[in-house]
């Protein structure tokens, strides 16, 4: 059994204290399938999105799936976006997210710090669509067509200096627009990080769209991360800032519960979360459970990133 020292957030409701929902597992999984727990889909008007005309992005045939795509209605109605509440049914609340105007700051150890409008950034990047698996640490999984661009392309654009070892990514901070950010139990803004080598890996992807169109707000519009070999909490939504640094970033979840949510967070069926097994996963919207795969099935692409890091907690 996990023994934790008592911190201020231990007074939170269990449902509030973790995305890695023991709460969810008890209330929803045991009650039936995740499909039953999902709220009705919230359709969003996307036709006034300035990037609409650039969709669909060309498909990159290199990225194939071993499973069916998750229904859009299931993926877009069962989300983690704590800025809009601690339940999975935040799609409606997330419509308050204002995605234009939206600028992205690139700063820290780069040749030239800058702030760029999201539509200018999208125009400048080589666009593609990739089919990726996605595995949440809570043991649900999905398979979705992400549209966006390789993180590597952003590295070329940002020109980090040789001293940059990590990239720290930060979500917007605006409690008026995102009432969940008023919850004192969470150290917003949401922060995540990667090493430069991870960001430069072919699989690391920055997402602007899903299902062939601009991302609905609940997916983390207008720009989010997709690192499919890592647990889903690494895939930070609605990114406002990329900071290149020589210091390992501390994520929101690592600040809250470092014994449960570390920096690396690579998927591994054999390393349980301190409070539950990671051996299987439930495919969102289907009620089916399947075995979890090492690095979520992407070992061939990413295992080499970690061979020299044997002493690290690579899988939590
Ligand atoms: N990014 C922000 N800004 N806020 C969040 O609460 N939740 C994370 C991640 N990115 C989160 C976030 C978690 S725990 C998961 S599992 C995924 O987003 C969920 O992505 P999805 O809702 O598109 O499935």
Tab-separated table of C-alpha atoms in Angstrom, residues 53-245:
chain	number	residue	atom	x	y	z
A	53	UNK	CA	-9.507	25.862	-44.908
A	54	UNK	CA	-6.190	24.047	-44.361
A	55	UNK	CA	-7.975	20.832	-43.257
A	56	UNK	CA	-7.852	17.942	-43.779
A	57	UNK	CA	-4.067	17.712	-43.529
A	58	UNK	CA	-2.301	15.132	-45.762
A	59	UNK	CA	-2.216	11.695	-44.132
A	60	UNK	CA	1.166	10.311	-43.140
A	61	UNK	CA	0.806	6.624	-44.055
A	62	UNK	CA	3.714	5.652	-41.805
A	63	UNK	CA	1.538	5.737	-38.701
A	64	UNK	CA	-0.921	2.859	-38.663
A	65	UNK	CA	-3.068	1.346	-35.926
A	66	UNK	CA	-3.629	-2.159	-34.569
A	67	UNK	CA	-7.180	-1.251	-33.525
A	68	UNK	CA	-10.194	0.696	-34.720
A	69	UNK	CA	-10.303	4.440	-34.412
A	70	UNK	CA	-12.232	5.640	-31.392
A	71	UNK	CA	-15.598	7.155	-32.307
A	72	UNK	CA	-15.328	10.933	-32.310
A	73	UNK	CA	-18.384	11.184	-30.070
A	74	UNK	CA	-16.677	9.050	-27.419
A	75	UNK	CA	-13.278	10.773	-27.614
A	76	UNK	CA	-14.782	14.257	-27.515
A	77	UNK	CA	-17.092	13.650	-24.566
A	78	UNK	CA	-14.739	11.905	-22.151
A	79	UNK	CA	-11.844	14.240	-21.428
A	80	UNK	CA	-9.366	15.363	-18.816
A	81	UNK	CA	-9.044	19.134	-18.824
A	82	UNK	CA	-8.791	20.248	-15.211
A	83	UNK	CA	-9.009	23.898	-16.205
A	84	UNK	CA	-12.690	23.130	-16.814
A	85	UNK	CA	-13.387	20.775	-13.935
A	86	UNK	CA	-12.289	17.498	-12.444
A	87	UNK	CA	-14.898	15.261	-14.103
A	88	UNK	CA	-14.633	13.740	-17.573
A	89	UNK	CA	-17.691	15.666	-18.740
A	90	UNK	CA	-16.043	19.031	-19.319
A	91	UNK	CA	-16.813	19.366	-23.043
A	92	UNK	CA	-19.599	21.868	-22.482
A	93	UNK	CA	-17.632	23.938	-19.929
A	94	UNK	CA	-14.596	23.955	-22.228
A	95	UNK	CA	-16.549	25.917	-24.849
A	96	UNK	CA	-15.620	28.992	-22.759
A	97	UNK	CA	-12.025	28.582	-23.968
A	98	UNK	CA	-11.276	31.450	-26.376
A	99	UNK	CA	-8.852	30.134	-28.982
A	100	UNK	CA	-8.439	33.354	-31.033
A	101	UNK	CA	-6.546	35.573	-30.771
A	102	UNK	CA	-3.912	33.075	-29.546
A	103	UNK	CA	-0.219	33.588	-29.485
A	104	UNK	CA	2.540	31.142	-28.668
A	105	UNK	CA	5.618	32.330	-26.792
A	106	UNK	CA	8.956	30.661	-27.512
A	107	UNK	CA	11.604	31.722	-25.023
A	108	UNK	CA	14.504	30.651	-22.804
A	109	UNK	CA	17.612	29.169	-24.421
A	110	UNK	CA	16.786	29.943	-28.056
A	111	UNK	CA	18.553	31.991	-30.706
A	112	UNK	CA	15.797	34.592	-30.692
A	113	UNK	CA	12.842	34.580	-28.243
A	114	UNK	CA	9.554	35.280	-30.040
A	115	UNK	CA	5.796	35.362	-29.823
A	116	UNK	CA	3.924	34.060	-32.858
A	117	UNK	CA	0.221	33.971	-33.721
A	118	UNK	CA	-1.169	30.441	-33.880
A	119	UNK	CA	-2.383	30.841	-37.478
A	120	UNK	CA	1.022	32.105	-38.612
A	121	UNK	CA	2.631	29.162	-36.845
A	122	UNK	CA	0.260	26.664	-38.486
A	123	UNK	CA	0.979	28.230	-41.883
A	124	UNK	CA	4.731	27.913	-41.346
A	125	UNK	CA	4.702	24.244	-40.286
A	126	UNK	CA	4.700	21.098	-42.494
A	127	UNK	CA	1.206	19.764	-41.868
A	128	UNK	CA	0.188	16.110	-41.623
A	129	UNK	CA	-2.351	13.747	-40.100
A	130	UNK	CA	-1.224	10.758	-38.011
A	131	UNK	CA	-3.182	7.891	-36.469
A	132	UNK	CA	-1.930	7.424	-32.910
A	133	UNK	CA	-2.798	5.303	-29.927
A	134	UNK	CA	-3.278	7.231	-26.693
A	135	UNK	CA	-3.039	5.702	-23.211
A	136	UNK	CA	-4.191	7.510	-20.101
A	137	UNK	CA	-2.535	6.515	-16.816
A	138	UNK	CA	-6.080	5.862	-15.536
A	139	UNK	CA	-6.116	2.775	-17.853
A	140	UNK	CA	-8.446	4.024	-20.580
A	141	UNK	CA	-7.170	4.276	-24.115
A	142	UNK	CA	-8.199	5.656	-27.468
A	143	UNK	CA	-6.986	5.772	-31.061
A	144	UNK	CA	-7.395	9.076	-32.861
A	145	UNK	CA	-6.379	10.877	-36.047
A	146	UNK	CA	-4.358	13.878	-34.855
A	147	UNK	CA	-3.617	16.702	-37.310
A	148	UNK	CA	-0.614	18.894	-36.678
A	149	UNK	CA	3.123	18.948	-37.194
A	150	UNK	CA	6.193	17.139	-35.934
A	151	UNK	CA	7.699	18.654	-32.790
A	152	UNK	CA	10.963	18.456	-34.698
A	153	UNK	CA	9.624	21.142	-37.054
A	154	UNK	CA	9.022	23.430	-34.079
A	155	UNK	CA	12.593	22.800	-32.923
A	156	UNK	CA	13.849	23.872	-36.356
A	157	UNK	CA	11.675	26.981	-36.099
A	158	UNK	CA	12.614	27.848	-32.491
A	159	UNK	CA	16.363	27.195	-32.899
A	160	UNK	CA	17.252	26.148	-29.336
A	161	UNK	CA	20.812	26.857	-28.189
A	162	UNK	CA	23.165	23.971	-27.457
A	163	UNK	CA	22.704	24.519	-23.694
A	164	UNK	CA	18.981	23.678	-23.942
A	165	UNK	CA	18.381	20.180	-22.568
A	166	UNK	CA	14.616	20.323	-21.999
A	167	UNK	CA	11.521	22.013	-23.328
A	168	UNK	CA	8.972	23.167	-20.757
A	169	UNK	CA	5.416	23.640	-22.020
A	170	UNK	CA	2.831	25.745	-20.269
A	171	UNK	CA	-0.942	26.051	-20.721
A	172	UNK	CA	-2.699	29.456	-20.604
A	173	UNK	CA	-3.516	30.935	-17.199
A	174	UNK	CA	-6.832	32.775	-17.117
A	175	UNK	CA	-9.177	31.816	-14.289
A	176	UNK	CA	-11.934	34.016	-15.749
A	177	UNK	CA	-11.940	31.920	-18.917
A	178	UNK	CA	-11.230	28.643	-17.113
A	179	UNK	CA	-12.999	28.498	-13.737
A	180	UNK	CA	-11.223	25.253	-12.835
A	181	UNK	CA	-8.057	27.319	-12.449
A	182	UNK	CA	-9.596	28.878	-9.338
A	183	UNK	CA	-9.363	25.512	-7.592
A	184	UNK	CA	-6.642	26.112	-4.980
A	185	UNK	CA	-5.781	22.419	-4.906
A	186	UNK	CA	-3.937	22.612	-8.237
A	187	UNK	CA	-0.800	24.634	-9.010
A	188	UNK	CA	-1.976	26.035	-12.370
A	189	UNK	CA	-0.875	26.754	-15.036
A	190	UNK	CA	-0.597	23.169	-16.250
A	191	UNK	CA	3.048	22.467	-17.061
A	192	UNK	CA	4.753	19.527	-18.759
A	193	UNK	CA	8.181	18.870	-20.164
A	194	UNK	CA	10.277	16.715	-22.477
A	195	UNK	CA	13.972	16.335	-23.073
A	196	UNK	CA	15.175	17.842	-26.335
A	197	UNK	CA	15.908	14.296	-27.577
A	198	UNK	CA	12.318	13.263	-26.845
A	199	UNK	CA	10.948	16.369	-28.565
A	200	UNK	CA	13.165	15.625	-31.572
A	201	UNK	CA	11.942	12.021	-31.809
A	202	UNK	CA	9.847	11.381	-34.934
A	203	UNK	CA	6.810	10.452	-32.833
A	204	UNK	CA	6.572	13.676	-30.815
A	205	UNK	CA	3.733	15.623	-32.413
A	206	UNK	CA	2.061	18.981	-31.891
A	207	UNK	CA	-1.651	18.796	-32.501
A	208	UNK	CA	-3.867	21.493	-33.985
A	209	UNK	CA	-6.717	19.302	-35.179
A	210	UNK	CA	-8.511	16.028	-34.577
A	211	UNK	CA	-10.785	13.980	-36.865
A	212	UNK	CA	-9.792	15.975	-39.943
A	213	UNK	CA	-10.733	19.419	-38.625
A	214	UNK	CA	-9.511	21.963	-36.082
A	215	UNK	CA	-9.461	20.490	-32.584
A	216	UNK	CA	-12.600	20.926	-30.559
A	217	UNK	CA	-11.871	22.935	-27.430
A	218	UNK	CA	-12.108	20.008	-25.028
A	219	UNK	CA	-9.156	18.362	-26.850
A	220	UNK	CA	-6.949	21.317	-25.899
A	221	UNK	CA	-7.310	23.698	-28.854
A	222	UNK	CA	-5.611	25.386	-30.511
A	223	UNK	CA	-2.318	23.557	-29.808
A	224	UNK	CA	-1.564	20.482	-27.712
A	225	UNK	CA	1.064	17.823	-27.447
A	226	UNK	CA	0.789	14.139	-28.454
A	227	UNK	CA	3.553	11.834	-27.185
A	228	UNK	CA	1.890	8.449	-27.642
A	229	UNK	CA	4.505	6.357	-25.845
A	230	UNK	CA	3.874	8.234	-22.590
A	231	UNK	CA	0.885	8.370	-20.280
A	232	UNK	CA	-1.702	10.895	-21.387
A	233	UNK	CA	-1.033	13.481	-18.689
A	234	UNK	CA	2.226	14.356	-20.494
A	235	UNK	CA	0.171	15.546	-23.495
A	236	UNK	CA	-0.375	19.106	-22.317
A	237	UNK	CA	-3.319	20.993	-23.819
A	238	UNK	CA	-3.838	24.590	-25.016
A	239	UNK	CA	-0.140	25.453	-24.985
A	240	UNK	CA	0.782	29.115	-24.614
A	241	UNK	CA	4.503	28.852	-24.006
A	242	UNK	CA	7.515	26.729	-24.938
A	243	UNK	CA	10.553	27.498	-22.766
A	244	UNK	CA	13.894	25.932	-23.657
A	245	UNK	CA	15.933	25.302	-20.527
